[in-house]
Structures are given as C-alpha cells and as structure tokens.
C-alpha cells in the first residue's frame, strides 16, 4: 500500500511541511508558540510556512487533525490544499474536517447519510407544495364551488434513494461564505428534523488517534447541520485570531489535556 | 497474462490477489471510481475503512466513499458540503413557498367562509319593507 502519511513529512509537497531531519517537538512552527495542531499530532517539526498551521491550532487543532488524518491522510490533504487558492483554504479545511468527522461517526455512509435525509426532505416538501398549489388554484377560481378535492394524499415516503440518485455538483457562488451557515436568522431554517444516524463514533482503528470532540452539544435532531455550523464557527474563530488560542473550547476528547 | 485485476490493482500496478479487498467494489471496467477515491483518501485508508466493516455493507461504504470523492474532485473547496448547502437552500425555498401558499389558502378560506356566512344571514333576514 502506498504510505501516504509520513511522519517525517518527506512525502509532503512544498509549503514547508517537510520537516525532515531533526526530531519533532518545539521549534518555530506556523504559529508563535510551538508546533501547530497538525505537526503536534504528527510529532514532527512545524516549520514556518506549514500549510496546516493557519487552520489547526495547538489546542483543538490536534483533535480535528486526528480525524482528518485518519480518514484522508495528511499527505492527501496537503496536496489538496496546495491546489486551492490561499483565500479559499479555510473553507476547504472546514469541509474536510466535517467530512472526516462524519466518516468517523458513520463509517458506512459518512456525510452521505445527511445528504440522503436532506434529499428526502426536499422531495417531501415538493410533494406538499404541489398538493397545496393545486388546492390554492381551486380556491382562486371564482366559479361554483369546485368539486371536493381528491382524497388527501398521505405523505408517501418517496422511494428509497440510492447514492446514484444524489446530485453530484452544486452551483456554489464564488463568494460563498461558510460563516453564513450559522447566521442566527437563518438558523431556524437549518434546524432540520433529520433522522440522525446513531452510530458508534470512531469505531475503527486505534493507535494514537483519539475520538474527535463532540461537535453538537444537543443535537435536536438536526444532526449534520448543527455539526457543520459548530465546526465552521470554531475554525473561523480560530482563523480570525491566529495568535489567540480558542478560548471557547468545545468538549475535549477524554484524554486530551 | 490475462488481466483479471481489479481497477485498484491495475491503478496500483500490482498483482490482484484472490482475496483483494478492493476487487468486489472497484471493478476493472470503472477505473475512474478507484482513481477518485485513491486521489482523495489513499488506497491504504480505503482498505482500512473497508476492512473494519462487515462484508455485507462494504459495498455501500465503497459507494459513499466514491460519491464523496467525486464531489471533492468536482469541487475541491466544498466537496459534499456544496451539495448539502444546495439542498439546505432548496429546503428553505420550499418552506418559504409553502408558508406563503398556506397563508394564501388561509386568507381565501376565511374570505369564502365570511361570504358564505353573510349570504346565509341575508337569506334569513325578514323583508325590510315590512318594518316601514
């Protein structure tokens, strides 16, 4: 198998992450104090210009990176980020972290289960819309009372979707702003009654990685939507204050100190 | 040597063993499938994920991994989250439209009820002329 991950960073591309040679541990990392979360997790020297440093701080960053590394591999993520413009990398990191955590939580479907649930919801709403539009059209006709509407169609669950039915591309506007995910006005709209898949988190593998921090403090059935908002909020706050560790710490993994 | 290698082993340029973890899910007639997941996750990570799952659901896992990889290849910045965002927007639009239609129905229904009530009252009021 290809060893995508190399603790000494030799397989990592440009950007200064290849801290080969001297042992890991202290030294000038991407931040002002010590290694970034990624290099701390990988136990390697964090060099200036480390591609991960702006996005994974020393505190929570290591936990987030653990999930990313477990699912994608540090090398793959590094290559991915290198091909993304710098001003878009934070968005990419947020989404990668989300997908990694979803995959750890649900090794079979990952975040695709969330997409399934949303797709079902869209279909249900469209069905309701069609019915109500027909009802409205009937009320608006200024004629003798129309015949009684057809029997109310119960909300029939659409046929089970398969992965091949899911959309594969989204027209995301170039000015897409992930911070809008936790817009307070729109939050109620994001609170979806989703059948959150309860799976044991982080069941596979062991080793040095640890379970990612719990993202949704009280998922009111909103599952993936809340997780993404919380994750986006955390990472955007950290990015906004690169020299200040995240003070509002989400629940830590059990053995994280 | 007749090539009976799966897409993964062809991509990795290695012999495809009889118990290859990839071969049931990455057939040789779809090289893109493995190419995408390999690019995003790496072969070893895919193998670990599949190995830790019961055999009967590995197919679903492979499909979802391919779907996510495909989304990420199409949109390196947002990946699947782009789709999630799109669906959220569709839901929001549909709910807004639904609320609007429900409000219109409520107004029309109330209006129809009022008119019907008024008509009923008019029919049962005694002839006005009799009072003068």
Coordinates of C-alpha atoms in Angstrom, one line a residue:
Chain A
X1 CA 0.0 0.0 0.0
X2 CA 1.2 3.5 -0.6
X3 CA 2.3 5.2 2.6
X4 CA 0.5 8.4 2.2
X5 CA 1.4 9.6 5.6
X6 CA 4.9 10.2 6.5
X7 CA 5.6 11.3 10.0
X8 CA 8.8 12.9 8.9
X9 CA 7.0 14.8 6.2
X10 CA 9.1 13.7 3.4
X11 CA 6.2 12.9 1.2
X12 CA 4.5 16.2 1.7
X13 CA 4.8 18.7 -1.0
X14 CA 6.1 22.2 -0.9
X15 CA 5.0 24.6 1.7
X16 CA 7.5 23.9 4.3
X17 CA 5.8 21.0 5.9
X18 CA 8.6 18.7 5.2
X19 CA 10.4 18.9 8.5
X20 CA 12.7 16.1 7.8
X21 CA 15.8 15.7 9.8
X22 CA 15.6 16.9 13.3
X23 CA 13.2 15.3 15.7
X24 CA 9.9 16.9 16.2
X25 CA 8.9 18.9 19.2
X26 CA 9.4 22.6 19.8
X27 CA 10.8 25.0 17.4
X28 CA 9.3 27.6 15.3
X29 CA 6.1 26.3 13.9
X30 CA 3.5 28.1 11.9
X31 CA 2.3 29.9 15.0
X32 CA 4.2 31.8 17.5
X33 CA 4.3 29.1 20.2
X34 CA 5.4 25.7 19.2
X35 CA 4.0 23.4 16.6
X36 CA 0.6 23.6 15.1
X37 CA -2.0 21.1 15.9
X38 CA -1.2 19.0 12.8
X39 CA 2.5 18.8 13.4
X40 CA 1.9 18.2 17.1
X41 CA -0.3 15.3 16.2
X42 CA 2.2 14.0 13.6
X43 CA 5.1 14.6 16.1
X44 CA 7.2 16.5 13.7
X45 CA 8.8 19.8 13.5
X46 CA 6.4 22.6 12.5
X47 CA 8.3 24.8 10.1
X48 CA 7.5 28.3 9.1
X49 CA 5.0 28.2 6.3
X50 CA 3.5 24.9 7.4
X51 CA 0.4 24.5 5.3
X52 CA -1.7 23.3 8.2
X53 CA -0.6 25.8 10.8
X54 CA -3.2 28.5 9.9
X55 CA -6.0 26.1 10.3
X56 CA -5.1 23.7 13.1
X57 CA -4.0 25.4 16.3
X58 CA -2.2 23.7 19.2
X59 CA -5.2 23.2 21.3
X60 CA -8.2 21.8 19.5
X61 CA -6.4 21.6 16.2
X62 CA -4.7 18.4 17.0
X63 CA -8.0 16.7 17.7
X64 CA -9.5 17.9 14.5
X65 CA -6.5 16.9 12.5
X66 CA -6.6 13.5 14.0
X67 CA -9.9 12.9 12.3
X68 CA -8.7 14.4 9.1
X69 CA -5.5 12.3 9.1
X70 CA -7.4 9.1 9.9
X71 CA -9.8 9.5 7.0
X72 CA -7.9 11.3 4.4
X73 CA -4.2 11.2 5.3
X74 CA -2.0 14.2 5.9
X75 CA -0.3 13.9 2.6
X76 CA -3.5 13.9 0.6
X77 CA -4.9 16.8 2.5
X78 CA -1.7 18.8 2.0
X79 CA -1.8 18.1 -1.8
X80 CA -5.5 19.1 -1.9
X81 CA -4.8 22.4 -0.1
X82 CA -1.9 23.2 -2.3
X83 CA -4.1 23.2 -5.3
X84 CA -6.6 25.6 -3.7
X85 CA -6.1 29.3 -3.6
X86 CA -4.9 30.5 -0.2
X87 CA -8.0 32.6 0.5
X88 CA -10.2 29.5 0.0
X89 CA -8.2 27.1 2.1
X90 CA -10.1 27.8 5.3
X91 CA -13.3 26.8 3.7
X92 CA -11.7 23.7 2.3
X93 CA -10.4 22.8 5.8
X94 CA -13.8 23.3 7.3
X95 CA -15.4 21.0 4.8
X96 CA -12.7 18.4 5.0
X97 CA -12.9 18.3 8.8
X98 CA -16.7 17.9 8.6
X99 CA -16.4 15.1 6.1
X100 CA -13.7 13.4 8.2
X101 CA -15.8 13.6 11.4
X102 CA -18.9 12.4 9.6
X103 CA -17.0 9.4 8.3
X104 CA -15.7 8.5 11.7
X105 CA -19.1 8.8 13.1
X106 CA -20.6 6.7 10.4
X107 CA -18.0 4.6 8.6
X108 CA -20.5 3.3 6.1
X109 CA -22.1 6.5 4.8
X110 CA -20.2 9.4 6.2
X111 CA -21.9 12.7 5.4
X112 CA -23.8 11.0 2.6
X113 CA -26.5 10.0 5.2
X114 CA -27.1 13.6 5.8
X115 CA -27.4 14.2 2.1
X116 CA -29.9 11.4 1.8
X117 CA -32.0 12.9 4.6
X118 CA -32.0 16.3 3.0
X119 CA -32.9 14.9 -0.3
X120 CA -35.8 13.1 1.2
X121 CA -36.9 16.3 2.8
X122 CA -36.8 18.2 -0.4
X123 CA -38.9 15.6 -2.1
X124 CA -41.5 15.7 0.7
X125 CA -41.7 19.4 0.6
X126 CA -42.0 19.5 -3.2
X127 CA -44.9 17.0 -2.9
X128 CA -46.6 19.1 -0.3
X129 CA -46.1 22.2 -2.5
X130 CA -47.7 20.6 -5.5
X131 CA -50.7 19.5 -3.5
X132 CA -51.2 22.8 -1.8
X133 CA -50.7 24.7 -5.0
X134 CA -53.4 22.7 -6.6
X135 CA -55.6 23.4 -3.6
X136 CA -54.9 27.1 -3.9
X137 CA -55.7 27.1 -7.6
X138 CA -59.0 25.6 -6.8
X139 CA -59.9 28.2 -4.2
X140 CA -58.9 31.0 -6.5
X141 CA -61.3 30.1 -9.3
X142 CA -64.4 32.4 -9.0
X143 CA -66.9 29.7 -10.0
X144 CA -69.4 27.5 -8.2
X145 CA -67.7 25.6 -5.5
X146 CA -65.3 23.2 -7.1
X147 CA -65.7 19.6 -6.5
X148 CA -64.2 18.3 -3.4
X149 CA -60.5 17.9 -3.7
X150 CA -59.2 14.5 -4.2
X151 CA -58.6 12.5 -1.1
X152 CA -55.7 13.9 0.9
X153 CA -52.7 12.0 -0.2
X154 CA -50.8 10.9 2.8
X155 CA -47.2 12.0 2.8
X156 CA -45.9 9.0 1.0
X157 CA -42.3 8.5 1.6
X158 CA -40.5 8.6 -1.7
X159 CA -38.7 5.5 -2.9
X160 CA -35.5 4.8 -1.2
X161 CA -32.8 6.8 -2.8
X162 CA -29.6 5.2 -3.9
X163 CA -26.3 7.0 -4.0
X164 CA -26.5 7.2 -7.7
X165 CA -29.6 9.4 -7.4
X166 CA -27.8 12.0 -5.5
X167 CA -26.7 15.2 -7.1
X168 CA -23.0 15.4 -7.8
X169 CA -22.5 19.1 -8.4
X170 CA -23.7 22.2 -6.8
X171 CA -23.5 25.7 -8.1
X172 CA -21.8 27.3 -5.2
X173 CA -21.4 31.0 -5.7
X174 CA -17.8 32.2 -5.8
X175 CA -18.5 34.4 -2.9
X176 CA -19.8 31.6 -0.8
X177 CA -19.3 32.3 2.8
X178 CA -19.3 29.4 5.3
X179 CA -20.0 31.8 8.1
X180 CA -23.5 32.1 6.8
X181 CA -24.0 28.6 8.0
X182 CA -24.5 29.9 11.5
X183 CA -26.5 33.0 10.6
X184 CA -28.8 33.4 13.6
X185 CA -31.7 34.5 11.4
X186 CA -31.3 31.5 9.2
X187 CA -30.6 29.1 11.9
X188 CA -34.2 28.0 12.4
X189 CA -34.2 27.2 8.7
X190 CA -31.2 25.0 9.2
X191 CA -32.7 23.2 12.1
X192 CA -33.9 20.2 10.3
X193 CA -35.7 17.3 11.8
X194 CA -33.3 14.7 10.4
X195 CA -33.2 11.2 11.4
X196 CA -29.7 11.4 12.8
X197 CA -27.9 8.1 12.3
X198 CA -26.8 6.9 15.6
X199 CA -23.6 5.1 15.1
X200 CA -20.8 4.4 17.4
X201 CA -18.2 7.1 16.8
X202 CA -14.7 6.2 15.8
X203 CA -15.0 2.6 16.0
X204 CA -12.3 1.5 13.6
X205 CA -8.7 1.7 14.2
X206 CA -7.0 2.7 17.3
X207 CA -3.5 3.8 17.7
X208 CA -2.6 7.3 18.6
X209 CA -5.7 8.9 17.2
X210 CA -8.5 9.8 19.5
X211 CA -12.1 10.4 19.0
X212 CA -12.8 13.8 17.7
X213 CA -14.5 16.2 20.0
X214 CA -18.3 16.1 20.1
X215 CA -19.5 18.7 17.8
X216 CA -23.2 19.1 18.5
X217 CA -23.9 19.7 22.2
X218 CA -27.5 18.8 22.0
X219 CA -28.5 17.6 18.5
X220 CA -32.2 18.4 18.4
X221 CA -32.5 16.0 15.6
X222 CA -30.5 18.3 13.4
X223 CA -27.5 16.1 13.2
X224 CA -25.2 17.0 10.5
X225 CA -26.5 20.6 10.1
X226 CA -25.5 21.5 13.7
X227 CA -22.2 19.8 13.4
X228 CA -21.2 21.8 10.4
X229 CA -22.3 25.0 11.9
X230 CA -20.3 24.3 15.1
X231 CA -17.3 23.2 13.2
X232 CA -17.4 26.2 10.9
X233 CA -17.8 28.5 13.9
X234 CA -14.8 27.0 15.7
X235 CA -12.5 27.1 12.8
X236 CA -13.5 30.5 11.6
X237 CA -12.9 31.9 15.1
X238 CA -9.5 30.3 15.3
X239 CA -8.6 31.7 11.9
X240 CA -9.8 35.1 12.9
X241 CA -7.5 35.1 15.9
X242 CA -4.5 33.1 14.9
X243 CA -2.3 34.1 17.8
X244 CA -5.0 33.6 20.4
X245 CA -5.9 30.0 21.2
X246 CA -9.6 29.3 21.0
X247 CA -10.9 30.3 24.4
X248 CA -14.4 28.8 23.9
X249 CA -13.4 25.3 23.9
X250 CA -15.8 22.6 22.8
X251 CA -15.8 19.5 24.9
X252 CA -12.4 17.9 24.8
X253 CA -11.7 14.3 24.0
X254 CA -11.4 12.2 27.1
X255 CA -7.7 12.0 27.3
X256 CA -6.8 15.4 25.9
X257 CA -5.1 17.8 28.3
Chain B
X1 CA -1.1 -12.8 -18.6
X2 CA -4.8 -12.2 -18.9
X3 CA -5.7 -9.2 -17.0
X4 CA -8.2 -10.1 -14.3
X5 CA -7.0 -7.4 -12.0
X6 CA -9.5 -5.1 -10.4
X7 CA -9.3 -1.4 -11.1
X8 CA -7.4 -0.8 -7.8
X9 CA -4.7 -3.3 -8.5
X10 CA -4.4 -2.0 -12.1
X11 CA -4.0 1.5 -10.8
X12 CA -1.5 0.5 -8.2
X13 CA 0.3 -1.7 -10.7
X14 CA 0.4 -4.8 -8.7
X15 CA -0.9 -8.3 -8.7
X16 CA -4.5 -8.7 -7.7
X17 CA -4.7 -11.4 -5.1
X18 CA -7.8 -13.6 -4.8
X19 CA -8.8 -12.0 -1.6
X20 CA -8.2 -8.5 -2.7
X21 CA -10.2 -6.1 -0.5
X22 CA -10.9 -3.8 -3.4
X23 CA -11.9 -6.1 -6.2
X24 CA -15.6 -6.6 -5.3
X25 CA -16.1 -2.8 -5.2
X26 CA -13.8 -1.4 -7.8
X27 CA -14.2 -3.5 -10.9
X28 CA -11.8 -3.1 -13.8
X29 CA -14.5 -1.6 -16.1
X30 CA -14.7 1.6 -14.0
X31 CA -11.1 2.9 -13.5
X32 CA -12.4 6.3 -12.6
X33 CA -14.1 5.0 -9.5
X34 CA -10.9 3.9 -7.8
X35 CA -8.8 6.7 -9.2
X36 CA -11.0 9.2 -7.4
X37 CA -11.1 7.5 -4.1
X38 CA -7.4 6.9 -4.3
X39 CA -6.7 10.5 -5.0
X40 CA -8.8 11.8 -2.1
X41 CA -8.4 9.1 0.5
X42 CA -5.5 7.0 -0.5
X43 CA -5.6 3.2 -1.0
X44 CA -4.5 2.3 2.5
X45 CA -7.2 4.4 4.1
X46 CA -9.8 2.9 1.9
X47 CA -8.6 -0.5 2.7
X48 CA -8.7 0.2 6.4
X49 CA -12.2 1.6 6.2
X50 CA -13.5 -1.4 4.3
X51 CA -11.7 -4.0 6.4
X52 CA -13.3 -2.7 9.6
X53 CA -16.7 -3.1 8.2
X54 CA -18.8 -6.2 7.9
X55 CA -18.7 -7.6 4.4
X56 CA -22.4 -7.1 3.7
X57 CA -22.1 -3.3 4.0
X58 CA -18.8 -2.7 2.4
X59 CA -20.5 -2.1 -1.0
X60 CA -22.5 0.8 0.5
X61 CA -19.4 2.2 2.1
X62 CA -17.5 2.0 -1.2
X63 CA -20.3 3.8 -3.0
X64 CA -20.4 6.5 -0.4
X65 CA -16.7 7.0 -0.5
X66 CA -16.8 7.2 -4.2
X67 CA -19.6 9.7 -4.0
X68 CA -17.7 11.9 -1.6
X69 CA -14.5 11.6 -3.6
X70 CA -16.4 12.5 -6.7
X71 CA -17.9 15.6 -5.1
X72 CA -14.5 16.6 -3.8
X73 CA -12.9 16.2 -7.2
X74 CA -15.6 18.4 -8.8
X75 CA -15.4 21.0 -6.1
X76 CA -12.1 20.8 -4.2
X77 CA -13.1 23.5 -1.8
X78 CA -16.5 22.4 -0.7
X79 CA -16.8 18.8 -1.6
X80 CA -20.1 17.3 -0.4
X81 CA -20.8 20.3 1.7
X82 CA -21.6 22.1 -1.5
X83 CA -24.4 19.6 -2.1
X84 CA -25.6 19.9 1.5
X85 CA -25.7 23.7 1.1
X86 CA -27.6 23.4 -2.1
X87 CA -30.2 21.1 -0.5
X88 CA -30.5 23.4 2.5
X89 CA -31.3 26.2 0.2
X90 CA -33.8 24.2 -1.7
X91 CA -35.5 23.2 1.6
X92 CA -35.5 26.8 2.8
X93 CA -37.0 28.0 -0.5
X94 CA -39.7 25.3 -0.4
X95 CA -40.6 26.0 3.2
X96 CA -40.9 29.7 2.3
X97 CA -43.1 28.9 -0.6
X98 CA -45.1 26.5 1.4
X99 CA -45.7 29.1 4.1
X100 CA -46.8 31.6 1.5
X101 CA -49.2 29.3 -0.1
X102 CA -50.6 28.2 3.3
X103 CA -51.2 31.8 4.2
X104 CA -53.0 32.5 0.9
X105 CA -55.1 29.4 1.4
X106 CA -56.0 30.6 4.9
X107 CA -57.0 34.0 3.6
X108 CA -59.1 32.7 0.8
X109 CA -60.7 30.1 3.0
X110 CA -61.6 32.8 5.6
X111 CA -62.9 35.0 2.9
X112 CA -65.0 32.3 1.4
X113 CA -66.4 31.5 4.9
X114 CA -67.2 35.1 5.6
X115 CA -69.0 35.5 2.3
X116 CA -70.9 32.3 2.8
X117 CA -71.9 33.4 6.3
X118 CA -73.0 36.8 5.1
X119 CA -75.1 35.2 2.3
X120 CA -76.7 32.9 4.9
X121 CA -77.6 35.9 7.1
X122 CA -79.1 37.8 4.2
X123 CA -81.3 35.0 3.2
X124 CA -82.8 34.7 6.6
X125 CA -83.3 38.3 7.5
X126 CA -87.0 39.3 7.3
X127 CA -88.1 41.5 4.5
X128 CA -87.1 45.1 5.2
X129 CA -90.2 46.6 3.7
X130 CA -92.4 45.1 6.4
X131 CA -90.8 47.2 9.0
X132 CA -91.6 50.5 7.4

